Structure formats: C-alpha cells, structure tokens
C-alpha cells in the first residue's frame, strides 16, 4: 500500500515549508487484532505544534517530533479495514495521535468514533468548533469566566480570529455578555468578527494604539478577558478591567502587570481543557447544537500540508486551520 506522509526535518527560528518534506512510503496492509486502516480526511493544525519542533517542548504531555519522522497531531478519517470489535468499515473516527499520512494503521484505543449527524456532515468541525478548540472555549468561559446573564458584562478576547478565540467570543455572547470585543491582527479579521461572528466590535492591534481602541470599544470597562496571547496586549486589556474581573488564561502566556491584578482584585486562572475530561461529551453535544442552530458559526481556513502550518504560525488563518486530504 502506497501512501503520502509529511516528515519533519528540523528548524531554527521561524518555521518555513522547507523544514518539512513530503515522502511516498509503502506500508503493508496487514492488520493486527485491535487495529484499523483509516483513510485520512482532514488534519488539524494547532499552535501547540510549534512546541513539538523543539527538543524541549515545555510541557510534560507533549513529545517532540523526531527528525525525519512523520508529523502527527489531531486528525479525522474513515475506517477502510477493521480487525476490532468496536469499529466497523465506514465509521468516522478521530484521534490526537493521527499521523500526517493519506492512510494510517491505528490501534482502536487511540481512536474515538464520531457521529456525522452532530455536525450535519461537516466532518472537519470535529477538529475545530465542535472539537478541542471549541471545548477549550466553552469550558474556559463556563468554568473560569463567571459570565452572568443580565449582569451587563463586557468580554474581551485576544487572538479572537483563531480557532479557539472565535468560538469563545460567540459563547460569551450566547451566555449573556452585553458586549464582546475581539482583538486580532488585520482589518479583514476584524470585519469577519463583527459581520460574520456577531462580535460587538474588533480591534486591529497592528494599527493604532490598542489601549485607545479598547477604551472606545469598551466604554464600561472589561469584566471578562479570554487571553490567548499575553504580553503587552494583555497588559492593555487588564489596565481597563473592572474590579473583581476575571482573566481566563489559554495558550502561551507572557508575564502580567501583577500590580494591576492585585489592586482591582482580578482573578487570573490558567485553564487546561484536559482537566475536564468528564465534561467533554456534554460539551460536544452543546457545541454541535449551537452550530446546527446557527447560534455559533464555525470558520475554517483550508491549505496544503506544511504551508498550512507555517501560515497559521504567522496568523494567516481565520478560524480553525485545516488540511483537507481526501473526500
């Protein structure tokens, strides 16, 4: 069986497509008991993957990619051959350990079956708005945001045009925030946030003074901050937060201005979606319902293999960055 795979060749500094290479390989189609052969439909491209390009990933739960080895991450596909009781031919399955190959031999224990009707057949949504980014947004807002319907709260989301931020802002609106303001890196992203995703306003941090734009967009201050970026942008948001506000930490976070946090009694809590595994199933059902009803819109950007990864690292995506492999 011939297949196409993407291998990591190493990097120093900013990733470029030349740090990867596409190879054709021959793999025997012989399945062991408990294994399936899957055809890859879509692959997930995520910011955490940059950490896997380093020998020290900075997280115990993340293993580095090996040189000249096939890249892996989130993926979704269809079962073509099966030697396990729990999965049948034509089942749709997903995994966090999916090799970037056109076809994969995988152990049943690494796979989770998904139901296409939950997303009206839009299978790639299971990697985005109805997958881990959506769960991160939902559980982050619900567990750490302290959003109260009718409390006239304002939420700000940084990295708002990304896979997680774009959903977090929409959930803030659904859950009752009076204003939801997104911070992103282009005028086009600002337009999408406001016109397509229902944000109240959006700030392009590459143009003008962020603090001034925030004051104009958040006249009553900020009550909830969903932070995907840290650094100077977050300092500007926190400076305008109201007393007893809440910061939801998501992603790689820089140092904050601790004096501002303490003087306003602002809670700052790091959120790890993997710590809430018992709430994932109910969360997926809730997200799928919102998407089917149109209360939350799932945005995606589709590109090819290594180009998709490098584009995402430069902020080229709107919504979830996806690689389409086959129909």
PDB file of C-alpha atoms in Angstrom:
ATOM      1  CA  UNK A   1       0.000   0.000   0.000  1.00  0.00           C
ATOM      2  CA  UNK A   2       1.476   3.343  -1.098  1.00  0.00           C
ATOM      3  CA  UNK A   3       0.828   6.460   0.948  1.00  0.00           C
ATOM      4  CA  UNK A   4       1.983  10.072   1.191  1.00  0.00           C
ATOM      5  CA  UNK A   5       3.320  11.423   4.502  1.00  0.00           C
ATOM      6  CA  UNK A   6       4.826  14.678   5.792  1.00  0.00           C
ATOM      7  CA  UNK A   7       8.130  14.409   7.657  1.00  0.00           C
ATOM      8  CA  UNK A   8       9.768  16.941   9.986  1.00  0.00           C
ATOM      9  CA  UNK A   9      13.358  17.868   9.077  1.00  0.00           C
ATOM     10  CA  UNK A  10      14.181  20.308  11.907  1.00  0.00           C
ATOM     11  CA  UNK A  11      14.055  24.050  12.426  1.00  0.00           C
ATOM     12  CA  UNK A  12      15.851  27.006  13.945  1.00  0.00           C
ATOM     13  CA  UNK A  13      13.695  30.078  14.437  1.00  0.00           C
ATOM     14  CA  UNK A  14      10.556  30.726  12.440  1.00  0.00           C
ATOM     15  CA  UNK A  15       9.092  27.620  10.726  1.00  0.00           C
ATOM     16  CA  UNK A  16       9.045  27.583   6.922  1.00  0.00           C
ATOM     17  CA  UNK A  17       7.801  24.912   4.489  1.00  0.00           C
ATOM     18  CA  UNK A  18      11.425  23.841   3.906  1.00  0.00           C
ATOM     19  CA  UNK A  19      11.501  22.396   7.439  1.00  0.00           C
ATOM     20  CA  UNK A  20       9.205  19.624   6.194  1.00  0.00           C
ATOM     21  CA  UNK A  21       9.302  17.225   3.287  1.00  0.00           C
ATOM     22  CA  UNK A  22       6.682  15.073   1.615  1.00  0.00           C
ATOM     23  CA  UNK A  23       7.566  11.412   1.135  1.00  0.00           C
ATOM     24  CA  UNK A  24       5.935   8.433  -0.513  1.00  0.00           C
ATOM     25  CA  UNK A  25       6.101   5.250   1.521  1.00  0.00           C
ATOM     26  CA  UNK A  26       4.993   1.651   1.189  1.00  0.00           C
ATOM     27  CA  UNK A  27       3.146   0.138   4.123  1.00  0.00           C
ATOM     28  CA  UNK A  28       1.822  -3.396   4.321  1.00  0.00           C
ATOM     29  CA  UNK A  29      -1.973  -3.562   4.717  1.00  0.00           C
ATOM     30  CA  UNK A  30      -1.747  -6.361   7.300  1.00  0.00           C
ATOM     31  CA  UNK A  31      -3.816  -5.536  10.359  1.00  0.00           C
ATOM     32  CA  UNK A  32      -3.163  -6.905  13.804  1.00  0.00           C
ATOM     33  CA  UNK A  33      -6.007  -7.710  16.164  1.00  0.00           C
ATOM     34  CA  UNK A  34      -7.362  -4.442  17.569  1.00  0.00           C
ATOM     35  CA  UNK A  35      -6.202  -2.332  14.611  1.00  0.00           C
ATOM     36  CA  UNK A  36      -7.925  -0.493  11.762  1.00  0.00           C
ATOM     37  CA  UNK A  37      -6.818   1.002   8.461  1.00  0.00           C
ATOM     38  CA  UNK A  38      -8.129   4.555   8.151  1.00  0.00           C
ATOM     39  CA  UNK A  39      -8.206   6.931   5.210  1.00  0.00           C
ATOM     40  CA  UNK A  40      -7.371  10.476   6.281  1.00  0.00           C
ATOM     41  CA  UNK A  41      -9.984  13.123   5.504  1.00  0.00           C
ATOM     42  CA  UNK A  42      -8.794  16.189   7.461  1.00  0.00           C
ATOM     43  CA  UNK A  43      -5.799  17.112   9.627  1.00  0.00           C
ATOM     44  CA  UNK A  44      -5.720  19.669  12.426  1.00  0.00           C
ATOM     45  CA  UNK A  45      -3.108  22.452  12.534  1.00  0.00           C
ATOM     46  CA  UNK A  46      -2.620  23.962  16.001  1.00  0.00           C
ATOM     47  CA  UNK A  47      -0.287  26.483  17.698  1.00  0.00           C
ATOM     48  CA  UNK A  48       0.984  23.904  20.223  1.00  0.00           C
ATOM     49  CA  UNK A  49       2.681  22.084  17.347  1.00  0.00           C
ATOM     50  CA  UNK A  50       5.405  24.747  17.305  1.00  0.00           C
ATOM     51  CA  UNK A  51       6.475  23.470  20.741  1.00  0.00           C
ATOM     52  CA  UNK A  52       6.850  19.970  19.295  1.00  0.00           C
ATOM     53  CA  UNK A  53       9.503  21.256  16.921  1.00  0.00           C
ATOM     54  CA  UNK A  54      11.779  21.788  19.959  1.00  0.00           C
ATOM     55  CA  UNK A  55      13.670  19.058  21.787  1.00  0.00           C
ATOM     56  CA  UNK A  56      12.231  20.508  24.992  1.00  0.00           C
ATOM     57  CA  UNK A  57       8.532  21.088  24.313  1.00  0.00           C
ATOM     58  CA  UNK A  58       7.982  22.854  27.622  1.00  0.00           C
ATOM     59  CA  UNK A  59       5.130  20.514  28.568  1.00  0.00           C
ATOM     60  CA  UNK A  60       5.276  17.011  30.027  1.00  0.00           C
ATOM     61  CA  UNK A  61       2.295  15.857  27.978  1.00  0.00           C
ATOM     62  CA  UNK A  62       3.848  16.919  24.636  1.00  0.00           C
ATOM     63  CA  UNK A  63       6.505  14.755  22.960  1.00  0.00           C
ATOM     64  CA  UNK A  64       8.844  16.382  20.399  1.00  0.00           C
ATOM     65  CA  UNK A  65       8.638  15.416  16.751  1.00  0.00           C
ATOM     66  CA  UNK A  66      11.549  13.218  15.708  1.00  0.00           C
ATOM     67  CA  UNK A  67      13.802  14.305  12.859  1.00  0.00           C
ATOM     68  CA  UNK A  68      12.788  12.685   9.554  1.00  0.00           C
ATOM     69  CA  UNK A  69       9.769  11.124  11.235  1.00  0.00           C
ATOM     70  CA  UNK A  70       6.176  11.615  10.168  1.00  0.00           C
ATOM     71  CA  UNK A  71       4.404  14.535  11.836  1.00  0.00           C
ATOM     72  CA  UNK A  72       1.366  13.734  13.984  1.00  0.00           C
ATOM     73  CA  UNK A  73      -1.451  15.645  15.642  1.00  0.00           C
ATOM     74  CA  UNK A  74      -5.217  15.790  15.507  1.00  0.00           C
ATOM     75  CA  UNK A  75      -6.968  14.162  12.576  1.00  0.00           C
ATOM     76  CA  UNK A  76     -10.192  12.637  11.373  1.00  0.00           C
ATOM     77  CA  UNK A  77     -10.921   9.946   8.817  1.00  0.00           C
ATOM     78  CA  UNK A  78     -12.933   6.926   7.785  1.00  0.00           C
ATOM     79  CA  UNK A  79     -12.318   3.256   8.590  1.00  0.00           C
ATOM     80  CA  UNK A  80     -11.497   1.193   5.474  1.00  0.00           C
ATOM     81  CA  UNK A  81     -10.463  -2.103   7.108  1.00  0.00           C
ATOM     82  CA  UNK A  82     -11.076  -3.292  10.659  1.00  0.00           C
ATOM     83  CA  UNK A  83      -9.903  -6.066  12.984  1.00  0.00           C
ATOM     84  CA  UNK A  84     -11.540  -4.745  16.145  1.00  0.00           C
ATOM     85  CA  UNK A  85     -14.981  -5.192  17.664  1.00  0.00           C
ATOM     86  CA  UNK A  86     -15.718  -1.546  18.383  1.00  0.00           C
ATOM     87  CA  UNK A  87     -15.162  -0.090  14.902  1.00  0.00           C
ATOM     88  CA  UNK A  88     -16.581  -1.079  11.521  1.00  0.00           C
ATOM     89  CA  UNK A  89     -15.835  -0.173   7.925  1.00  0.00           C
ATOM     90  CA  UNK A  90     -17.153   3.332   7.061  1.00  0.00           C
ATOM     91  CA  UNK A  91     -17.131   4.524  10.697  1.00  0.00           C
ATOM     92  CA  UNK A  92     -15.854   8.079  11.140  1.00  0.00           C
ATOM     93  CA  UNK A  93     -13.085   8.324  13.736  1.00  0.00           C
ATOM     94  CA  UNK A  94     -10.807  10.970  15.235  1.00  0.00           C
ATOM     95  CA  UNK A  95      -7.588  10.950  17.266  1.00  0.00           C
ATOM     96  CA  UNK A  96      -4.999  13.285  18.797  1.00  0.00           C
ATOM     97  CA  UNK A  97      -2.271  10.934  17.523  1.00  0.00           C
ATOM     98  CA  UNK A  98      -3.038  10.982  13.813  1.00  0.00           C
ATOM     99  CA  UNK A  99      -0.024  10.771  11.507  1.00  0.00           C
ATOM    100  CA  UNK A 100       0.004  13.230   8.635  1.00  0.00           C
ATOM    101  CA  UNK A 101      -0.456  10.488   6.062  1.00  0.00           C
ATOM    102  CA  UNK A 102      -3.051   9.720   3.428  1.00  0.00           C
ATOM    103  CA  UNK A 103      -3.724   6.375   5.154  1.00  0.00           C
ATOM    104  CA  UNK A 104      -2.814   5.084   8.636  1.00  0.00           C
ATOM    105  CA  UNK A 105      -2.740   1.823  10.546  1.00  0.00           C
ATOM    106  CA  UNK A 106      -4.035   2.689  14.016  1.00  0.00           C
ATOM    107  CA  UNK A 107      -4.877   0.964  17.276  1.00  0.00           C
ATOM    108  CA  UNK A 108      -8.524   1.114  18.309  1.00  0.00           C
ATOM    109  CA  UNK A 109      -7.571   2.510  21.735  1.00  0.00           C
ATOM    110  CA  UNK A 110      -6.229   5.699  20.084  1.00  0.00           C
ATOM    111  CA  UNK A 111      -9.453   6.395  18.206  1.00  0.00           C
ATOM    112  CA  UNK A 112     -12.795   7.922  19.096  1.00  0.00           C
ATOM    113  CA  UNK A 113     -15.853   7.320  16.940  1.00  0.00           C
ATOM    114  CA  UNK A 114     -17.773  10.437  15.898  1.00  0.00           C
ATOM    115  CA  UNK A 115     -21.298  10.853  14.536  1.00  0.00           C
ATOM    116  CA  UNK A 116     -21.510  12.950  11.331  1.00  0.00           C
ATOM    117  CA  UNK A 117     -25.120  13.945  12.038  1.00  0.00           C
ATOM    118  CA  UNK A 118     -23.942  16.018  15.008  1.00  0.00           C
ATOM    119  CA  UNK A 119     -22.337  18.448  12.543  1.00  0.00           C
ATOM    120  CA  UNK A 120     -24.734  17.976   9.623  1.00  0.00           C
ATOM    121  CA  UNK A 121     -21.987  16.138   7.743  1.00  0.00           C
ATOM    122  CA  UNK A 122     -19.329  18.866   8.155  1.00  0.00           C
ATOM    123  CA  UNK A 123     -16.792  16.355   9.496  1.00  0.00           C
ATOM    124  CA  UNK A 124     -13.931  18.838   9.830  1.00  0.00           C
ATOM    125  CA  UNK A 125     -15.907  20.711  12.524  1.00  0.00           C
ATOM    126  CA  UNK A 126     -14.874  17.933  14.917  1.00  0.00           C
ATOM    127  CA  UNK A 127     -11.339  19.367  14.714  1.00  0.00           C
ATOM    128  CA  UNK A 128     -12.500  22.908  15.388  1.00  0.00           C
ATOM    129  CA  UNK A 129     -15.710  24.430  16.729  1.00  0.00           C
ATOM    130  CA  UNK A 130     -17.109  21.031  17.777  1.00  0.00           C
ATOM    131  CA  UNK A 131     -13.724  19.645  18.814  1.00  0.00           C
ATOM    132  CA  UNK A 132     -10.900  20.517  21.173  1.00  0.00           C
ATOM    133  CA  UNK A 133     -10.754  24.264  20.294  1.00  0.00           C
ATOM    134  CA  UNK A 134     -14.499  24.545  20.843  1.00  0.00           C
ATOM    135  CA  UNK A 135     -14.306  22.642  24.125  1.00  0.00           C
ATOM    136  CA  UNK A 136     -11.458  24.880  25.281  1.00  0.00           C
ATOM    137  CA  UNK A 137     -13.579  27.927  24.531  1.00  0.00           C
ATOM    138  CA  UNK A 138     -16.748  26.532  26.111  1.00  0.00           C
ATOM    139  CA  UNK A 139     -15.238  25.153  29.283  1.00  0.00           C
ATOM    140  CA  UNK A 140     -12.886  28.103  29.675  1.00  0.00           C
ATOM    141  CA  UNK A 141     -15.769  30.574  29.575  1.00  0.00           C
ATOM    142  CA  UNK A 142     -18.065  28.407  31.694  1.00  0.00           C
ATOM    143  CA  UNK A 143     -15.522  27.295  34.316  1.00  0.00           C
ATOM    144  CA  UNK A 144     -13.362  30.423  34.655  1.00  0.00           C
ATOM    145  CA  UNK A 145     -15.210  33.329  33.071  1.00  0.00           C
ATOM    146  CA  UNK A 146     -18.046  33.764  35.584  1.00  0.00           C
ATOM    147  CA  UNK A 147     -20.346  35.145  32.891  1.00  0.00           C
ATOM    148  CA  UNK A 148     -23.759  36.031  34.316  1.00  0.00           C
ATOM    149  CA  UNK A 149     -26.731  36.653  32.037  1.00  0.00           C
ATOM    150  CA  UNK A 150     -28.209  40.095  32.720  1.00  0.00           C
ATOM    151  CA  UNK A 151     -25.129  41.424  34.535  1.00  0.00           C
ATOM    152  CA  UNK A 152     -24.215  43.856  31.707  1.00  0.00           C
ATOM    153  CA  UNK A 153     -20.732  42.345  31.354  1.00  0.00           C
ATOM    154  CA  UNK A 154     -18.158  43.127  28.688  1.00  0.00           C
ATOM    155  CA  UNK A 155     -15.852  40.359  27.425  1.00  0.00           C
ATOM    156  CA  UNK A 156     -12.622  40.892  25.505  1.00  0.00           C
ATOM    157  CA  UNK A 157     -10.957  38.069  23.558  1.00  0.00           C
ATOM    158  CA  UNK A 158      -7.379  38.252  22.257  1.00  0.00           C
ATOM    159  CA  UNK A 159      -6.384  36.018  19.364  1.00  0.00           C
ATOM    160  CA  UNK A 160     -10.078  36.411  18.570  1.00  0.00           C
ATOM    161  CA  UNK A 161      -9.931  35.277  14.942  1.00  0.00           C
ATOM    162  CA  UNK A 162      -8.279  31.948  15.766  1.00  0.00           C
ATOM    163  CA  UNK A 163      -9.868  28.536  16.265  1.00  0.00           C
ATOM    164  CA  UNK A 164     -10.468  28.959  19.998  1.00  0.00           C
ATOM    165  CA  UNK A 165     -10.910  32.725  20.301  1.00  0.00           C
ATOM    166  CA  UNK A 166     -13.527  32.959  17.556  1.00  0.00           C
ATOM    167  CA  UNK A 167     -15.690  30.424  19.391  1.00  0.00           C
ATOM    168  CA  UNK A 168     -15.025  31.862  22.874  1.00  0.00           C
ATOM    169  CA  UNK A 169     -16.353  35.263  21.863  1.00  0.00           C
ATOM    170  CA  UNK A 170     -19.502  33.757  20.398  1.00  0.00           C
ATOM    171  CA  UNK A 171     -20.087  31.723  23.558  1.00  0.00           C
ATOM    172  CA  UNK A 172     -19.682  34.880  25.634  1.00  0.00           C
ATOM    173  CA  UNK A 173     -22.443  36.490  23.561  1.00  0.00           C
ATOM    174  CA  UNK A 174     -24.705  33.415  23.809  1.00  0.00           C
ATOM    175  CA  UNK A 175     -24.171  33.205  27.576  1.00  0.00           C
ATOM    176  CA  UNK A 176     -25.238  36.803  28.116  1.00  0.00           C
ATOM    177  CA  UNK A 177     -22.348  39.265  27.754  1.00  0.00           C
ATOM    178  CA  UNK A 178     -23.705  42.641  26.671  1.00  0.00           C
ATOM    179  CA  UNK A 179     -20.573  43.429  24.647  1.00  0.00           C
ATOM    180  CA  UNK A 180     -17.947  41.108  23.173  1.00  0.00           C
ATOM    181  CA  UNK A 181     -14.818  42.727  21.711  1.00  0.00           C
ATOM    182  CA  UNK A 182     -12.173  40.824  19.770  1.00  0.00           C
ATOM    183  CA  UNK A 183      -8.505  41.698  19.287  1.00  0.00           C
ATOM    184  CA  UNK A 184      -6.858  40.392  16.105  1.00  0.00           C
ATOM    185  CA  UNK A 185      -4.218  41.246  13.513  1.00  0.00           C
ATOM    186  CA  UNK A 186      -5.914  42.518  10.350  1.00  0.00           C
ATOM    187  CA  UNK A 187      -8.826  44.597   9.135  1.00  0.00           C
ATOM    188  CA  UNK A 188     -10.258  41.563   7.336  1.00  0.00           C
ATOM    189  CA  UNK A 189     -10.278  39.570  10.561  1.00  0.00           C
ATOM    190  CA  UNK A 190     -11.977  42.484  12.325  1.00  0.00           C
ATOM    191  CA  UNK A 191     -14.637  42.517   9.618  1.00  0.00           C
ATOM    192  CA  UNK A 192     -15.277  38.765   9.968  1.00  0.00           C
ATOM    193  CA  UNK A 193     -15.558  39.008  13.758  1.00  0.00           C
ATOM    194  CA  UNK A 194     -18.172  41.750  13.633  1.00  0.00           C
ATOM    195  CA  UNK A 195     -20.102  40.991  10.437  1.00  0.00           C
ATOM    196  CA  UNK A 196     -19.998  37.196  10.433  1.00  0.00           C
ATOM    197  CA  UNK A 197     -19.496  36.068  14.034  1.00  0.00           C
ATOM    198  CA  UNK A 198     -21.542  38.651  15.926  1.00  0.00           C
ATOM    199  CA  UNK A 199     -18.822  40.389  17.963  1.00  0.00           C
ATOM    200  CA  UNK A 200     -19.817  43.881  19.109  1.00  0.00           C
ATOM    201  CA  UNK A 201     -16.503  45.387  17.955  1.00  0.00           C
ATOM    202  CA  UNK A 202     -12.993  44.371  16.961  1.00  0.00           C
ATOM    203  CA  UNK A 203      -9.544  45.948  17.404  1.00  0.00           C
ATOM    204  CA  UNK A 204      -6.663  45.520  14.957  1.00  0.00           C
ATOM    205  CA  UNK A 205      -3.596  45.550  17.204  1.00  0.00           C
ATOM    206  CA  UNK A 206      -1.334  46.256  14.216  1.00  0.00           C
ATOM    207  CA  UNK A 207      -2.942  49.644  13.621  1.00  0.00           C
ATOM    208  CA  UNK A 208      -3.097  52.476  16.107  1.00  0.00           C
ATOM    209  CA  UNK A 209      -2.999  52.358  19.888  1.00  0.00           C
ATOM    210  CA  UNK A 210      -4.647  49.267  21.379  1.00  0.00           C
ATOM    211  CA  UNK A 211      -5.435  50.969  24.692  1.00  0.00           C
ATOM    212  CA  UNK A 212      -7.239  53.842  22.972  1.00  0.00           C
ATOM    213  CA  UNK A 213      -9.211  51.493  20.715  1.00  0.00           C
ATOM    214  CA  UNK A 214     -10.214  49.393  23.720  1.00  0.00           C
ATOM    215  CA  UNK A 215     -11.485  52.432  25.623  1.00  0.00           C
ATOM    216  CA  UNK A 216     -13.665  53.305  22.652  1.00  0.00           C
ATOM    217  CA  UNK A 217     -14.919  49.712  22.244  1.00  0.00           C
ATOM    218  CA  UNK A 218     -15.406  49.029  25.974  1.00  0.00           C
ATOM    219  CA  UNK A 219     -16.892  52.248  27.432  1.00  0.00           C
ATOM    220  CA  UNK A 220     -17.960  50.429  30.621  1.00  0.00           C
ATOM    221  CA  UNK A 221     -14.619  48.694  31.147  1.00  0.00           C
ATOM    222  CA  UNK A 222     -13.847  44.979  30.841  1.00  0.00           C
ATOM    223  CA  UNK A 223     -15.280  42.271  33.094  1.00  0.00           C
ATOM    224  CA  UNK A 224     -14.055  39.053  31.446  1.00  0.00           C
ATOM    225  CA  UNK A 225     -10.853  38.606  29.433  1.00  0.00           C
ATOM    226  CA  UNK A 226     -10.229  35.429  27.433  1.00  0.00           C
ATOM    227  CA  UNK A 227      -6.465  35.631  26.925  1.00  0.00           C
ATOM    228  CA  UNK A 228      -4.805  33.712  24.089  1.00  0.00           C
ATOM    229  CA  UNK A 229      -1.653  35.840  23.737  1.00  0.00           C
ATOM    230  CA  UNK A 230      -0.302  37.507  26.906  1.00  0.00           C
ATOM    231  CA  UNK A 231       2.308  40.278  26.702  1.00  0.00           C
ATOM    232  CA  UNK A 232       1.645  43.983  26.010  1.00  0.00           C
ATOM    233  CA  UNK A 233      -1.793  43.345  24.505  1.00  0.00           C
ATOM    234  CA  UNK A 234      -2.939  41.669  27.708  1.00  0.00           C
ATOM    235  CA  UNK A 235      -1.452  44.446  29.843  1.00  0.00           C
ATOM    236  CA  UNK A 236      -3.538  46.935  27.855  1.00  0.00           C
ATOM    237  CA  UNK A 237      -6.705  44.916  28.463  1.00  0.00           C
ATOM    238  CA  UNK A 238      -6.052  44.350  32.166  1.00  0.00           C
ATOM    239  CA  UNK A 239      -5.447  48.074  32.700  1.00  0.00           C
ATOM    240  CA  UNK A 240      -9.060  48.642  31.635  1.00  0.00           C
ATOM    241  CA  UNK A 241     -10.611  45.795  33.595  1.00  0.00           C
ATOM    242  CA  UNK A 242     -13.200  46.484  36.251  1.00  0.00           C
ATOM    243  CA  UNK A 243     -12.842  45.473  39.885  1.00  0.00           C
ATOM    244  CA  UNK A 244     -13.470  41.764  40.547  1.00  0.00           C
ATOM    245  CA  UNK A 245     -12.976  40.879  36.862  1.00  0.00           C
ATOM    246  CA  UNK A 246     -11.799  37.510  35.577  1.00  0.00           C
ATOM    247  CA  UNK A 247      -8.909  36.566  33.262  1.00  0.00           C
ATOM    248  CA  UNK A 248      -9.065  33.169  31.543  1.00  0.00           C
ATOM    249  CA  UNK A 249      -5.561  32.009  30.632  1.00  0.00           C
ATOM    250  CA  UNK A 250      -5.354  29.996  27.441  1.00  0.00           C
ATOM    251  CA  UNK A 251      -2.187  29.303  25.444  1.00  0.00           C
ATOM    252  CA  UNK A 252       1.379  30.529  25.910  1.00  0.00           C
ATOM    253  CA  UNK A 253       1.185  33.386  28.391  1.00  0.00           C
ATOM    254  CA  UNK A 254       3.722  36.157  28.994  1.00  0.00           C
ATOM    255  CA  UNK A 255       4.245  37.937  32.332  1.00  0.00           C
ATOM    256  CA  UNK A 256       1.452  40.226  33.519  1.00  0.00           C
ATOM    257  CA  UNK A 257       1.372  43.518  35.356  1.00  0.00           C
ATOM    258  CA  UNK A 258       0.669  41.953  38.758  1.00  0.00           C
ATOM    259  CA  UNK A 259       0.044  45.300  40.459  1.00  0.00           C
ATOM    260  CA  UNK A 260      -2.994  45.938  38.242  1.00  0.00           C
ATOM    261  CA  UNK A 261      -4.366  42.480  39.023  1.00  0.00           C
ATOM    262  CA  UNK A 262      -3.994  42.863  42.779  1.00  0.00           C
ATOM    263  CA  UNK A 263      -5.297  46.414  43.075  1.00  0.00           C
ATOM    264  CA  UNK A 264      -8.534  45.518  41.257  1.00  0.00           C
ATOM    265  CA  UNK A 265      -8.971  42.046  42.798  1.00  0.00           C
ATOM    266  CA  UNK A 266      -8.899  40.459  39.344  1.00  0.00           C
ATOM    267  CA  UNK A 267      -8.775  36.660  39.338  1.00  0.00           C
ATOM    268  CA  UNK A 268      -6.364  35.104  36.859  1.00  0.00           C
ATOM    269  CA  UNK A 269      -6.795  31.372  36.298  1.00  0.00           C
ATOM    270  CA  UNK A 270      -4.949  29.087  33.920  1.00  0.00           C
ATOM    271  CA  UNK A 271      -7.272  26.751  32.072  1.00  0.00           C
ATOM    272  CA  UNK A 272      -6.406  23.253  30.798  1.00  0.00           C
ATOM    273  CA  UNK A 273      -9.233  21.565  28.911  1.00  0.00           C
ATOM    274  CA  UNK A 274      -7.700  18.135  29.581  1.00  0.00           C
ATOM    275  CA  UNK A 275      -8.511  18.612  33.272  1.00  0.00           C
ATOM    276  CA  UNK A 276     -12.221  18.482  32.457  1.00  0.00           C
ATOM    277  CA  UNK A 277     -12.469  15.202  30.547  1.00  0.00           C
ATOM    278  CA  UNK A 278     -15.709  14.276  32.331  1.00  0.00           C
ATOM    279  CA  UNK A 279     -17.396  17.323  30.744  1.00  0.00           C
ATOM    280  CA  UNK A 280     -16.217  16.756  27.177  1.00  0.00           C
ATOM    281  CA  UNK A 281     -19.133  14.622  25.966  1.00  0.00           C
ATOM    282  CA  UNK A 282     -21.787  17.063  27.175  1.00  0.00           C
ATOM    283  CA  UNK A 283     -19.703  19.930  25.804  1.00  0.00           C
ATOM    284  CA  UNK A 284     -19.543  18.399  22.320  1.00  0.00           C
ATOM    285  CA  UNK A 285     -23.309  17.933  22.320  1.00  0.00           C
ATOM    286  CA  UNK A 286     -23.848  21.559  23.362  1.00  0.00           C
ATOM    287  CA  UNK A 287     -21.430  22.901  20.747  1.00  0.00           C
ATOM    288  CA  UNK A 288     -22.950  20.787  17.976  1.00  0.00           C
ATOM    289  CA  UNK A 289     -26.433  22.039  18.899  1.00  0.00           C
ATOM    290  CA  UNK A 290     -25.323  25.671  18.762  1.00  0.00           C
ATOM    291  CA  UNK A 291     -23.621  25.146  15.393  1.00  0.00           C
ATOM    292  CA  UNK A 292     -26.626  23.361  13.879  1.00  0.00           C
ATOM    293  CA  UNK A 293     -28.951  26.103  15.157  1.00  0.00           C
ATOM    294  CA  UNK A 294     -26.678  28.853  13.814  1.00  0.00           C
ATOM    295  CA  UNK A 295     -26.026  30.415  17.236  1.00  0.00           C
ATOM    296  CA  UNK A 296     -22.309  29.748  16.720  1.00  0.00           C
ATOM    297  CA  UNK A 297     -20.629  29.843  13.327  1.00  0.00           C
ATOM    298  CA  UNK A 298     -17.654  27.623  12.548  1.00  0.00           C
ATOM    299  CA  UNK A 299     -14.976  29.363  10.458  1.00  0.00           C
ATOM    300  CA  UNK A 300     -12.183  27.390   8.765  1.00  0.00           C
ATOM    301  CA  UNK A 301      -9.142  28.037   6.591  1.00  0.00           C
ATOM    302  CA  UNK A 302      -8.000  25.184   4.334  1.00  0.00           C
ATOM    303  CA  UNK A 303      -4.439  24.965   2.973  1.00  0.00           C
ATOM    304  CA  UNK A 304      -1.936  22.287   1.919  1.00  0.00           C
ATOM    305  CA  UNK A 305       0.344  20.396   4.346  1.00  0.00           C
ATOM    306  CA  UNK A 306       3.400  22.410   5.522  1.00  0.00           C
ATOM    307  CA  UNK A 307       2.098  25.664   4.030  1.00  0.00           C
ATOM    308  CA  UNK A 308      -0.895  25.438   6.397  1.00  0.00           C
ATOM    309  CA  UNK A 309       1.317  25.072   9.462  1.00  0.00           C
ATOM    310  CA  UNK A 310       3.592  27.982   8.589  1.00  0.00           C
ATOM    311  CA  UNK A 311       0.649  30.200   7.635  1.00  0.00           C
ATOM    312  CA  UNK A 312      -1.039  29.543  10.983  1.00  0.00           C
ATOM    313  CA  UNK A 313       2.143  30.464  12.885  1.00  0.00           C
ATOM    314  CA  UNK A 314       2.046  33.860  11.133  1.00  0.00           C
ATOM    315  CA  UNK A 315      -1.645  34.374  11.847  1.00  0.00           C
ATOM    316  CA  UNK A 316      -2.764  33.669   8.301  1.00  0.00           C
ATOM    317  CA  UNK A 317      -5.845  31.692   9.321  1.00  0.00           C
ATOM    318  CA  UNK A 318      -9.339  32.854  10.207  1.00  0.00           C
ATOM    319  CA  UNK A 319     -10.981  30.323  12.492  1.00  0.00           C
ATOM    320  CA  UNK A 320      -9.641  26.800  12.510  1.00  0.00           C
ATOM    321  CA  UNK A 321      -6.678  25.935  10.253  1.00  0.00           C
ATOM    322  CA  UNK A 322      -7.469  22.652   8.486  1.00  0.00           C
ATOM    323  CA  UNK A 323      -5.715  20.475   5.922  1.00  0.00           C
ATOM    324  CA  UNK A 324      -8.037  18.569   3.596  1.00  0.00           C
ATOM    325  CA  UNK A 325      -6.555  15.270   2.449  1.00  0.00           C
ATOM    326  CA  UNK A 326      -9.418  13.439   0.737  1.00  0.00           C
ATOM    327  CA  UNK A 327     -13.206  13.386   0.296  1.00  0.00           C
TER     328      UNK A 327
END
